[in-house]
Short mmCIF file of C-alpha atoms and ligand atoms in Angstrom, two decimals:
data_model
loop_
_atom_site.label_atom_id
_atom_site.label_comp_id
_atom_site.label_asym_id
_atom_site.label_seq_id
_atom_site.Cartn_x
_atom_site.Cartn_y
_atom_site.Cartn_z
CA MET Z 1 86.74 172.49 78.41
CA THR Z 2 84.10 172.35 75.71
CA LYS Z 3 80.50 171.63 76.43
CA ALA Z 4 78.09 169.20 74.92
CA PRO Z 5 75.60 171.03 72.69
CA VAL Z 6 72.31 171.89 74.32
CA ARG Z 7 70.31 172.20 71.13
CA LYS Z 8 70.27 170.31 67.86
CA PRO Z 9 72.06 172.15 65.05
CA VAL Z 10 69.78 174.11 62.73
CA PRO Z 11 70.61 175.21 59.17
CA ALA Z 12 71.84 178.79 58.74
CA THR Z 13 68.46 179.81 57.33
CA ARG Z 14 66.89 179.07 60.72
CA SER Z 15 69.62 180.49 62.93
CA THR Z 16 68.65 183.15 65.46
CA VAL Z 17 70.24 185.80 63.24
CA SER Z 18 68.36 184.66 60.12
CA LEU Z 19 65.06 184.60 62.01
CA LYS Z 20 65.77 188.15 63.16
CA LEU Z 21 66.44 189.14 59.53
CA LEU Z 22 63.02 187.75 58.63
CA MET Z 23 61.45 189.74 61.47
CA ALA Z 24 63.21 192.91 60.37
CA VAL Z 25 62.16 192.64 56.72
CA THR Z 26 58.56 191.65 57.46
CA GLY Z 27 58.35 194.24 60.25
CA LEU Z 28 59.52 197.06 57.99
CA LEU Z 29 57.05 195.95 55.30
CA LEU Z 30 54.27 196.21 57.89
CA VAL Z 31 55.57 199.64 58.89
CA ALA Z 32 55.39 200.78 55.26
CA PHE Z 33 51.79 199.59 55.17
CA LEU Z 34 51.01 201.46 58.39
CA PHE Z 35 52.18 204.72 56.77
CA ALA Z 36 50.11 204.12 53.63
CA HIS Z 37 47.07 203.20 55.73
CA MET Z 38 47.50 206.31 57.90
CA THR Z 39 47.60 208.55 54.83
CA GLY Z 40 44.30 207.05 53.73
CA ASN Z 41 42.75 207.60 57.17
CA LEU Z 42 43.72 211.25 57.20
CA LYS Z 43 41.54 211.79 54.12
CA LEU Z 44 38.63 211.85 56.54
CA PHE Z 45 39.77 215.38 57.42
CA VAL Z 46 39.29 216.43 53.78
CA GLY Z 47 35.73 215.12 53.99
CA PRO Z 48 33.79 211.87 54.36
CA GLU Z 49 33.17 211.77 50.56
CA ASN Z 50 36.88 212.10 49.88
CA PHE Z 51 37.55 209.24 52.30
CA ASP Z 52 34.89 207.01 50.75
CA HIS Z 53 36.12 207.83 47.26
CA TYR Z 54 39.59 206.75 48.32
CA ALA Z 55 38.21 203.50 49.75
CA HIS Z 56 36.47 202.73 46.47
CA TRP Z 57 39.55 203.67 44.50
CA LEU Z 58 41.48 201.00 46.45
CA ARG Z 59 39.10 198.47 44.92
CA THR Z 60 39.63 199.66 41.39
CA LEU Z 61 43.38 200.05 41.78
CA GLY Z 62 45.24 198.03 39.15
CA THR Z 63 42.31 197.89 36.72
CA PRO Z 64 42.07 197.32 33.84
CA LEU Z 65 45.30 195.32 34.04
CA LEU Z 66 43.86 193.34 36.94
CA PRO Z 67 40.20 192.54 37.55
CA GLU Z 68 38.50 194.72 40.18
CA THR Z 69 39.65 194.22 43.85
CA TRP Z 70 42.50 191.94 42.73
CA TYR Z 71 45.16 194.44 43.73
CA LEU Z 72 43.57 194.76 47.15
CA TRP Z 73 43.54 191.01 47.64
CA ILE Z 74 47.17 190.68 46.53
CA GLN Z 75 48.15 193.31 49.08
CA ARG Z 76 46.11 191.61 51.79
CA ALA Z 77 47.75 188.27 50.99
CA GLY Z 78 51.20 189.85 51.09
CA LEU Z 79 50.54 191.52 54.44
CA THR Z 80 49.11 188.32 55.91
CA VAL Z 81 52.17 186.33 54.84
CA ALA Z 82 54.45 189.02 56.30
CA LEU Z 83 52.52 189.08 59.58
CA ILE Z 84 52.56 185.29 59.85
CA GLY Z 85 56.30 185.18 59.11
CA HIS Z 86 56.92 187.92 61.67
CA ILE Z 87 54.90 186.20 64.39
CA ALA Z 88 56.28 182.73 63.61
CA ALA Z 89 59.86 184.00 63.92
CA ALA Z 90 58.95 185.94 67.08
CA THR Z 91 57.44 182.80 68.61
CA ILE Z 92 60.42 180.58 67.80
CA LEU Z 93 62.85 183.18 69.15
CA ALA Z 94 60.79 183.77 72.29
CA ARG Z 95 60.79 180.03 73.00
CA ARG Z 96 64.54 179.81 72.43
CA ALA Z 97 65.07 182.78 74.76
CA ARG Z 98 62.95 181.11 77.43
CA LYS Z 99 64.92 177.90 77.19
CA ALA Z 100 68.17 179.85 77.29
CA ARG Z 101 67.43 180.90 80.89
CA PRO Z 102 65.74 177.98 82.64
CA VAL Z 103 66.45 179.31 86.16
CA ARG Z 104 65.37 182.89 86.84
CA TYR Z 105 67.27 185.35 88.98
CA ALA Z 106 65.98 185.75 92.52
CA HIS Z 107 66.92 189.43 92.43
CA ARG Z 108 66.45 191.24 89.14
CA PRO Z 109 65.81 194.99 89.05
CA LYS Z 110 63.50 196.09 86.26
CA VAL Z 111 65.14 199.49 85.83
CA GLN Z 112 67.56 198.53 83.09
CA GLY Z 113 66.76 198.73 79.41
CA SER Z 114 63.95 200.60 77.71
CA TYR Z 115 60.31 199.87 78.41
CA ALA Z 116 59.68 199.47 74.69
CA ALA Z 117 62.40 196.82 74.31
CA ARG Z 118 61.06 194.86 77.27
CA THR Z 119 57.49 194.79 76.02
CA MET Z 120 58.10 193.69 72.42
CA ARG Z 121 56.55 190.26 72.88
CA TRP Z 122 53.46 191.10 74.92
CA GLY Z 123 53.03 194.34 73.00
CA GLY Z 124 53.11 192.34 69.78
CA VAL Z 125 50.38 190.02 71.05
CA ILE Z 126 48.19 193.02 71.94
CA VAL Z 127 48.75 194.44 68.47
CA LEU Z 128 47.74 191.11 66.92
CA LEU Z 129 44.50 190.95 68.94
CA PHE Z 130 43.77 194.49 67.91
CA VAL Z 131 44.38 193.74 64.23
CA ILE Z 132 41.81 190.91 64.38
CA TYR Z 133 39.24 193.13 66.10
CA HIS Z 134 40.00 195.98 63.74
CA ILE Z 135 39.33 193.87 60.63
CA LEU Z 136 36.03 192.61 62.07
CA ASP Z 137 35.13 196.19 62.95
CA LEU Z 138 36.07 198.38 60.01
CA THR Z 139 36.80 196.00 57.13
CA THR Z 140 33.99 193.45 57.37
CA GLY Z 141 31.78 195.58 59.60
CA THR Z 142 30.80 192.47 61.61
CA VAL Z 143 31.11 194.18 64.97
CA ASN Z 144 30.48 197.71 63.74
CA PRO Z 145 27.24 199.52 64.73
CA ALA Z 146 26.76 200.82 61.18
CA GLY Z 147 27.19 197.32 59.73
CA GLY Z 148 29.10 195.98 56.75
CA ASP Z 149 26.94 197.52 54.02
CA SER Z 150 27.48 201.11 55.11
CA GLU Z 151 29.98 203.54 53.61
CA PRO Z 152 33.47 203.33 55.17
CA SER Z 153 33.24 206.86 56.60
CA ALA Z 154 29.89 206.03 58.25
CA ARG Z 155 31.51 203.02 59.93
CA VAL Z 156 34.36 205.14 61.30
CA ILE Z 157 32.01 207.85 62.55
CA ALA Z 158 29.65 205.34 64.17
CA ASP Z 159 32.61 203.57 65.74
CA PHE Z 160 34.09 206.48 67.65
CA ALA Z 161 30.84 208.17 68.70
CA PRO Z 162 31.10 209.61 72.26
CA GLY Z 163 28.74 206.91 73.61
CA ARG Z 164 31.24 204.26 72.54
CA TRP Z 165 34.15 205.75 74.47
CA TYR Z 166 35.37 202.26 75.40
CA VAL Z 167 36.03 201.53 71.71
CA THR Z 168 38.09 204.71 71.45
CA LEU Z 169 39.91 203.75 74.64
CA PHE Z 170 40.82 200.29 73.33
CA TYR Z 171 41.83 201.77 70.00
CA THR Z 172 44.06 204.30 71.78
CA LEU Z 173 45.74 201.62 73.90
CA ALA Z 174 46.37 199.49 70.82
CA ILE Z 175 47.88 202.40 68.88
CA VAL Z 176 50.13 203.24 71.81
CA ALA Z 177 51.18 199.58 71.86
CA VAL Z 178 52.05 199.83 68.15
CA GLY Z 179 54.00 203.02 68.86
CA LEU Z 180 56.02 201.37 71.62
CA HIS Z 181 56.60 198.26 69.50
CA LEU Z 182 57.98 200.39 66.69
CA ARG Z 183 59.95 202.72 68.90
CA HIS Z 184 62.22 199.79 69.61
CA GLY Z 185 61.31 197.75 66.51
CA ILE Z 186 62.43 200.23 63.86
CA PHE Z 187 65.79 200.75 65.56
CA SER Z 188 66.13 197.01 66.11
CA ALA Z 189 65.32 196.23 62.48
CA VAL Z 190 67.94 198.67 61.22
CA ARG Z 191 70.52 197.11 63.55
CA THR Z 192 69.50 193.59 62.49
CA LEU Z 193 69.98 194.62 58.86
CA GLY Z 194 73.57 195.58 59.66
CA GLN Z 195 73.68 199.19 60.89
CA ARG Z 196 76.96 199.48 62.79
CA SER Z 197 78.27 203.03 63.29
CA PRO Z 198 77.69 204.99 66.51
CA ARG Z 199 76.39 207.96 64.51
CA GLY Z 200 74.05 205.70 62.55
CA GLU Z 201 72.82 204.23 65.83
CA ARG Z 202 71.88 207.67 67.17
CA ARG Z 203 70.09 208.44 63.90
CA ALA Z 204 68.29 205.11 63.84
CA ARG Z 205 67.06 205.64 67.40
CA GLN Z 206 65.89 209.16 66.59
CA ALA Z 207 64.19 208.02 63.39
CA ALA Z 208 62.45 205.20 65.27
CA LEU Z 209 61.14 207.68 67.83
CA VAL Z 210 59.97 210.25 65.27
CA LEU Z 211 58.34 207.70 62.94
CA SER Z 212 56.54 206.02 65.84
CA LEU Z 213 55.29 209.37 67.12
CA VAL Z 214 54.03 210.36 63.67
CA LEU Z 215 52.15 207.05 63.43
CA VAL Z 216 50.63 207.36 66.89
CA ILE Z 217 49.50 210.96 66.32
CA GLY Z 218 48.26 210.23 62.79
CA TYR Z 219 46.21 207.23 63.86
CA LEU Z 220 44.80 208.82 67.01
CA SER Z 221 43.79 212.06 65.28
CA VAL Z 222 40.87 210.35 63.52
CA PRO Z 223 39.01 208.81 66.49
CA PHE Z 224 39.57 211.94 68.59
CA ALA Z 225 38.28 214.14 65.77
CA VAL Z 226 35.13 211.98 65.66
CA LEU Z 227 34.83 211.91 69.45
CA THR Z 228 35.03 215.70 69.72
CA GLY Z 229 32.69 216.24 66.77
CA LEU Z 230 35.37 217.79 64.57
CA VAL Z 231 34.52 215.25 61.87
CA GLY Z 232 31.15 213.64 61.22
CA MET I 1 81.05 198.19 107.81
CA ASP I 2 78.59 195.39 108.56
CA ILE I 3 76.54 193.88 105.77
CA GLN I 4 74.42 190.87 105.07
CA VAL I 5 74.94 188.80 101.93
CA ARG I 6 72.38 186.42 100.53
CA VAL I 7 74.37 183.96 98.46
CA TRP I 8 73.26 181.24 96.07
CA ARG I 9 74.40 177.90 97.52
CA GLN I 10 74.30 174.83 95.30
CA ASP I 11 76.28 171.70 96.14
CA GLY I 12 76.66 170.49 92.59
CA PRO I 13 75.19 170.58 89.08
CA SER I 14 72.21 168.43 90.07
CA ASP I 15 71.48 170.09 93.42
CA LYS I 16 68.43 172.35 93.43
CA GLY I 17 70.19 175.23 95.22
CA ARG I 18 68.88 178.03 97.43
CA MET I 19 69.72 181.52 98.67
CA VAL I 20 71.42 181.53 102.11
CA SER I 21 71.94 184.64 104.29
CA TYR I 22 75.22 185.40 106.04
CA ASP I 23 76.24 188.35 108.20
CA VAL I 24 79.64 189.76 107.32
CA LYS I 25 81.01 192.11 109.98
CA ASP I 26 83.82 194.66 110.08
CA ILE I 27 84.45 194.84 106.35
CA SER I 28 86.76 197.64 105.23
CA PRO I 29 85.19 199.94 102.63
CA ASP I 30 88.48 199.54 100.75
CA ALA I 31 88.06 195.76 100.48
CA SER I 32 87.13 194.43 97.06
CA PHE I 33 83.94 192.43 96.68
CA LEU I 34 85.97 189.23 96.37
CA GLU I 35 87.95 190.09 99.50
CA MET I 36 84.64 190.47 101.31
CA LEU I 37 83.75 186.95 100.13
CA ASP I 38 87.21 185.76 101.27
CA VAL I 39 86.46 187.11 104.76
CA LEU I 40 83.11 185.34 104.72
CA ASN I 41 84.77 182.09 103.62
CA GLU I 42 87.41 182.27 106.37
CA LYS I 43 84.62 182.57 108.90
CA LEU I 44 82.70 179.68 107.30
CA ILE I 45 85.81 177.49 107.37
CA LEU I 46 86.45 178.33 111.05
CA ASP I 47 82.84 177.43 111.77
CA GLY I 48 83.32 174.11 109.99
CA ASP I 49 81.01 175.10 107.11
CA ASP I 50 81.56 174.73 103.40
CA PRO I 51 83.06 177.94 101.94
CA VAL I 52 81.24 179.69 99.09
CA ALA I 53 82.73 178.57 95.77
CA PHE I 54 83.41 181.42 93.34
CA ASP I 55 85.67 181.82 90.32
CA HIS I 56 88.55 184.28 90.27
CA ASP I 57 92.08 184.43 88.98
CA CYS I 58 93.85 187.70 88.20
CA ARG I 59 91.86 190.00 90.52
CA GLU I 60 93.03 192.75 88.20
CA GLY I 61 90.04 192.94 85.89
CA ILE I 62 91.73 191.22 82.95
CA CYS I 63 91.05 187.49 83.09
CA GLY I 64 87.24 187.47 83.11
CA MET I 65 86.86 184.71 85.69
CA CYS I 66 85.12 186.56 88.52
CA GLY I 67 81.64 187.17 87.13
CA MET I 68 78.65 187.05 89.46
CA MET I 69 75.28 188.72 89.68
CA ILE I 70 75.28 191.33 92.47
CA ASN I 71 71.83 192.65 93.36
CA GLY I 72 70.66 191.54 89.94
CA VAL I 73 73.37 193.39 88.03
CA ALA I 74 76.25 191.54 86.36
CA HIS I 75 79.51 192.51 88.11
CA GLY I 76 77.57 194.81 90.44
CA PRO I 77 76.62 198.48 90.47
CA GLU I 78 79.80 200.07 89.07
CA ARG I 79 79.93 200.57 85.29
CA ALA I 80 82.81 199.06 83.31
CA THR I 81 84.09 197.21 86.38
CA THR I 82 84.65 193.52 87.04
CA THR I 83 83.57 192.03 90.37
CA CYS I 84 87.21 191.80 91.50
CA GLN I 85 87.63 195.54 90.90
CA LEU I 86 84.42 196.47 92.69
CA HIS I 87 84.98 197.93 96.15
CA MET I 88 82.81 197.73 99.21
CA ARG I 89 82.70 201.54 99.47
CA HIS I 90 80.01 201.41 96.80
CA PHE I 91 77.75 199.77 99.36
CA SER I 92 76.48 201.12 102.67
CA ASP I 93 76.62 199.83 106.20
CA GLY I 94 73.66 197.54 106.85
CA ASP I 95 73.06 196.67 103.16
CA VAL I 96 71.64 193.31 102.19
CA ILE I 97 73.42 192.18 99.03
CA ASP I 98 72.11 189.35 96.82
CA VAL I 99 74.78 187.33 95.04
CA GLU I 100 73.84 184.83 92.34
CA PRO I 101 75.66 182.93 89.60
CA TRP I 102 75.23 183.74 85.89
CA ARG I 103 71.93 182.21 84.80
CA ALA I 104 71.92 180.57 81.39
CA ALA I 105 71.21 177.10 80.05
CA ALA I 106 74.57 177.27 78.29
CA PHE I 107 76.35 178.09 81.59
CA PRO I 108 75.33 175.33 84.01
CA VAL I 109 76.21 175.90 87.67
CA ILE I 110 79.09 173.72 88.84
CA LYS I 111 78.92 174.80 92.47
CA ASP I 112 77.54 177.89 94.24
CA LEU I 113 78.63 180.87 92.12
CA VAL I 114 80.84 178.91 89.72
CA VAL I 115 79.41 178.26 86.27
CA ASP I 116 80.84 176.31 83.34
CA ARG I 117 81.56 178.79 80.55
CA GLY I 118 82.83 176.07 78.21
CA ALA I 119 80.09 177.11 75.76
CA PHE I 120 82.18 180.20 74.97
CA ASP I 121 85.07 177.89 74.10
CA SER I 122 82.88 176.03 71.62
CA ILE I 123 81.98 179.34 69.95
CA ILE I 124 85.67 180.27 69.73
CA GLN I 125 86.59 176.83 68.40
CA ALA I 126 83.96 177.20 65.68
CA GLY I 127 85.61 180.26 64.13
CA GLY I 128 87.73 182.34 66.47
CA TYR I 129 90.96 181.71 64.58
CA ILE I 130 92.85 182.69 61.43
CA SER I 131 94.90 180.40 59.24
CA ALA I 132 98.39 181.84 59.48
CA PRO I 133 101.31 180.28 57.64
CA THR I 134 103.91 178.83 59.96
CA GLY I 135 107.58 179.78 59.80
CA THR I 136 109.39 182.94 60.76
CA ALA I 137 107.24 185.76 62.06
CA PRO I 138 106.40 188.20 59.24
CA ASP I 139 107.75 191.74 59.42
CA ALA I 140 105.54 193.94 61.56
CA HIS I 141 104.84 196.27 58.61
CA ALA I 142 104.33 193.46 56.06
CA THR I 143 100.53 193.85 56.23
CA PRO I 144 99.53 197.48 56.78
CA VAL I 145 96.35 198.01 58.83
CA PRO I 146 94.54 201.37 58.73
CA LYS I 147 94.66 203.05 62.14
CA ALA I 148 90.88 203.26 62.46
CA ASP I 149 90.51 199.52 61.80
CA ALA I 150 93.32 198.68 64.20
CA ASP I 151 91.63 200.76 66.91
CA ALA I 152 88.22 199.21 66.32
CA ALA I 153 89.70 195.68 66.24
CA PHE I 154 91.56 196.40 69.46
CA GLU I 155 88.42 197.68 71.14
CA ALA I 156 86.64 194.44 70.20
CA ALA I 157 89.65 192.42 71.33
CA THR I 158 89.39 193.82 74.87
CA CYS I 159 86.51 191.38 75.51
CA ILE I 160 87.64 189.13 78.37
CA GLY I 161 84.91 186.54 77.83
CA CYS I 162 83.51 186.91 81.34
CA GLY I 163 79.94 186.14 80.30
CA ALA I 164 78.31 189.23 81.82
CA CYS I 165 76.59 189.94 78.48
CA VAL I 166 74.85 186.56 78.61
CA ALA I 167 73.98 186.96 82.28
CA ALA I 168 72.36 190.36 81.72
CA CYS I 169 70.62 189.58 78.43
CA PRO I 170 66.86 189.07 78.81
CA ASN I 171 67.19 186.37 76.12
CA GLY I 172 70.29 184.71 77.55
CA SER I 173 72.06 185.56 74.30
CA SER I 174 75.82 185.67 73.77
CA MET I 175 75.58 188.03 70.79
CA LEU I 176 77.88 190.70 72.26
CA PHE I 177 80.60 188.13 72.98
CA THR I 178 80.30 186.53 69.54
CA ALA I 179 80.10 189.94 67.85
CA ALA I 180 83.29 191.06 69.63
CA LYS I 181 85.15 187.96 68.45
CA VAL I 182 83.76 188.14 64.89
CA SER I 183 84.62 191.85 64.64
CA HIS I 184 88.05 191.56 66.21
CA LEU I 185 89.22 189.22 63.44
CA GLY I 186 86.93 190.50 60.69
CA LEU I 187 88.33 194.03 60.93
CA LEU I 188 91.90 192.89 60.26
CA PRO I 189 93.41 191.77 56.93
CA GLN I 190 94.55 188.50 58.52
CA GLY I 191 90.95 187.64 59.32
CA GLN I 192 89.56 188.02 55.80
CA PRO I 193 90.00 184.47 54.38
CA GLU I 194 87.61 182.96 56.96
CA ARG I 195 85.39 186.00 57.32
CA ASP I 196 82.25 184.35 55.90
CA SER I 197 82.64 180.89 57.38
CA ARG I 198 83.63 182.41 60.73
CA VAL I 199 80.40 184.32 61.28
CA LEU I 200 78.22 181.45 60.06
CA ASP I 201 80.03 178.85 62.16
CA MET I 202 80.22 180.96 65.31
CA ILE I 203 76.50 181.76 65.18
CA ALA I 204 75.72 178.08 64.57
CA ALA I 205 77.86 177.18 67.61
CA GLN I 206 76.16 179.88 69.68
CA ASP I 207 72.71 178.58 68.76
CA GLU I 208 73.75 175.00 69.37
CA ALA I 209 75.13 175.80 72.81
CA GLY I 210 71.64 176.93 73.82
CA PHE I 211 72.05 180.71 73.90
CA GLY I 212 69.02 182.82 72.96
CA GLY I 213 68.75 185.31 70.10
CA CYS I 214 69.52 189.02 70.25
CA THR I 215 66.72 191.59 70.48
CA ASN I 216 69.06 194.61 70.52
CA ALA I 217 67.88 195.43 74.03
CA GLY I 218 71.36 196.66 74.97
CA GLU I 219 71.53 195.20 78.50
CA CYS I 220 74.83 193.54 77.55
CA THR I 221 76.76 196.72 76.77
CA THR I 222 75.50 198.32 79.97
CA VAL I 223 77.14 195.69 82.17
CA CYS I 224 80.15 194.84 80.00
CA PRO I 225 83.27 195.48 82.11
CA LYS I 226 85.13 196.42 78.94
CA GLY I 227 82.37 198.54 77.41
CA ILE I 228 82.16 196.50 74.19
CA PRO I 229 79.78 198.61 72.05
CA LEU I 230 76.41 197.38 70.80
CA THR I 231 77.35 198.56 67.29
CA LEU I 232 79.50 195.42 66.92
CA ILE I 233 76.29 193.39 66.84
CA GLY I 234 75.30 195.36 63.75
CA ARG I 235 78.68 194.52 62.25
CA LEU I 236 78.10 190.82 62.95
CA ASN I 237 74.64 191.05 61.39
CA ALA I 238 76.06 192.72 58.27
CA ASP I 239 78.78 190.06 57.97
CA TYR I 240 76.18 187.33 58.46
CA ARG I 241 73.93 188.72 55.75
CA ASN I 242 76.87 188.95 53.36
CA ALA I 243 77.91 185.39 54.11
CA LEU I 244 74.33 184.12 53.63
CA ARG I 245 74.06 185.91 50.29
CA LYS I 246 77.27 184.33 49.05
CA GLY I 247 75.82 180.98 50.15
C1 LIG V 1 51.52 196.14 62.92
C2 LIG V 1 52.13 195.03 63.10
C3 LIG V 1 53.63 194.92 63.42
C4 LIG V 1 54.68 195.66 62.97
C5 LIG V 1 54.63 196.84 62.05
C6 LIG V 1 55.89 195.12 63.58
C7 LIG V 1 57.18 195.60 63.38
C8 LIG V 1 58.33 195.10 63.96
C9 LIG V 1 59.67 195.49 63.67
C10 LIG V 1 60.11 196.52 62.65
C11 LIG V 1 60.51 194.75 64.45
C12 LIG V 1 62.01 194.80 64.48
C13 LIG V 1 62.68 193.64 63.84
C14 LIG V 1 64.07 193.45 64.37
O1 LIG V 1 64.24 193.43 65.59
O2 LIG V 1 64.99 193.34 63.62
C15 LIG V 1 59.69 193.93 65.25
C16 LIG V 1 60.16 193.08 66.19
C17 LIG V 1 59.36 192.25 66.89
N1 LIG V 1 58.00 192.08 66.75
FE1 LIG V 1 56.80 193.08 65.58
N2 LIG V 1 55.55 194.09 64.38
C18 LIG V 1 54.16 193.93 64.29
C19 LIG V 1 53.40 193.00 64.90
C20 LIG V 1 53.89 192.10 65.77
C21 LIG V 1 53.09 191.07 66.36
C22 LIG V 1 51.60 190.83 66.11
C23 LIG V 1 53.94 190.40 67.18
C24 LIG V 1 53.71 189.21 68.08
C25 LIG V 1 52.65 188.50 68.22
C26 LIG V 1 55.24 191.01 67.10
C27 LIG V 1 56.33 190.63 67.81
C28 LIG V 1 57.61 191.12 67.66
C29 LIG V 1 58.76 190.69 68.39
C30 LIG V 1 58.79 189.64 69.49
C31 LIG V 1 59.86 191.40 67.90
C32 LIG V 1 61.31 191.24 68.29
C33 LIG V 1 61.64 192.05 69.42
C34 LIG V 1 62.94 192.71 69.34
O3 LIG V 1 63.58 192.77 68.28
O4 LIG V 1 63.34 193.18 70.39
N3 LIG V 1 55.18 192.03 66.21
N4 LIG V 1 58.35 194.13 64.92
S1 LIG V 2 89.43 187.89 88.71
FE1 LIG V 2 90.27 188.30 86.73
S2 LIG V 2 88.85 189.73 85.97
FE2 LIG V 2 88.18 189.50 88.01
#
């Protein structure tokens, strides 16, 4: 007995597997950015001047081949396209998954599977909200107490001052969300790209855990250093 | 032992369906789960009620017919075990056990616990074959197969198509099933001519049947009665990427 198709056929480029490939590639690109960005942040430990110098250097990067700030804008455009592709694919796949199970189970224990794998979608949405806030805070300075015309280090130090503990709290939650997303995401991306040996699977899971931990610790070290007065 | 089962009752595909509680008394701990349902059905028939419809055939764990969700776990609490091979000794006296059909758009309920798994057939029809020349059977050693490949292909071939992977998947995806079939043939020399079209066509059929996409959550392997490994999904992904590249 063969069944009538439930869904209209889609070209191979929009199959569930192809959409996952897009998510894997864009996701790993974003991960690469997160590591570069973290390295820049850690310069605050060398000194606020070093950090500000780095921020200015980002604007002159690529000169004289490119006019000033062009490199930065190209990178921003690339990251935006990657993020949009990632979220678009995630949304299409989430809707397909929802339609694939129209009737829920009456009894469904939550114990199976990893927490990280179960929270990919909501975790991703939290990360997106954070990214928007983060740009308004530290890139444009719109919602930053030091304002947009201040030096980057001044913005960071004003941001995580002890009186603004709620900002640090939100930042911490968002970074933990990123860590959880990548704990499953990095492994998942490697698998989506074709990893298929049991040994490779163990390594991919370990790498995902270690890389996510490094990111979480690296990103949280800055606000906590400001909060405790170690920097600033 | 005395237990209570709460079973999904649904008269037909268009009926809304509901959970109904039944007391089942004096069940031997050595009875299989299906035998427990048999006892319940005998009582229902004596009482003039409609027996609970459920699929089964071999009752030996090899045909893949007997899938059902037991307390929210496909094929129940025992690992690598089909429902027909699950015994009541894994439950305790006085337990309340919830029994539901596989839930997936691609597997509509026919009646009670019976679902239509024809969607798996459409995936198989799309690419689960090889083109073999007809005529006398070739000599067994005509096409040598490396031992490691033969073992891996055999492991994939143990999939009995029961649908537990779909039932357990948070996305209602049949990736583990499709990956087992793609790998089974793709690992063997006889499967090479259609290797690219097979993976593309089977994934297209899977999408078209209304299954969700894989998020590598691994729920499928956990409940698979044959322990089909998650790594096969990586193999499918690699084959798919190769096939896409070749266009
Ligand atoms: C810093 C930003 C982000 C990074 C670095 C990132 C990274 C990744 C990676 C590497 C994957 C694995 C791809 C694969 O499974 O093959 C992934 C999956 C996913 N991401 Fe993201 N992501 C980010 C933001 C987001 C956002 C904003 C959303 C949603 C609004 C999102 C939703 C998802 C979903 C739903 C998955 C698939 C879940 C799964 O495979 O189990 N991500 N992400
Ligand atoms: S009835 Fe055949 S596998 Fe259970």
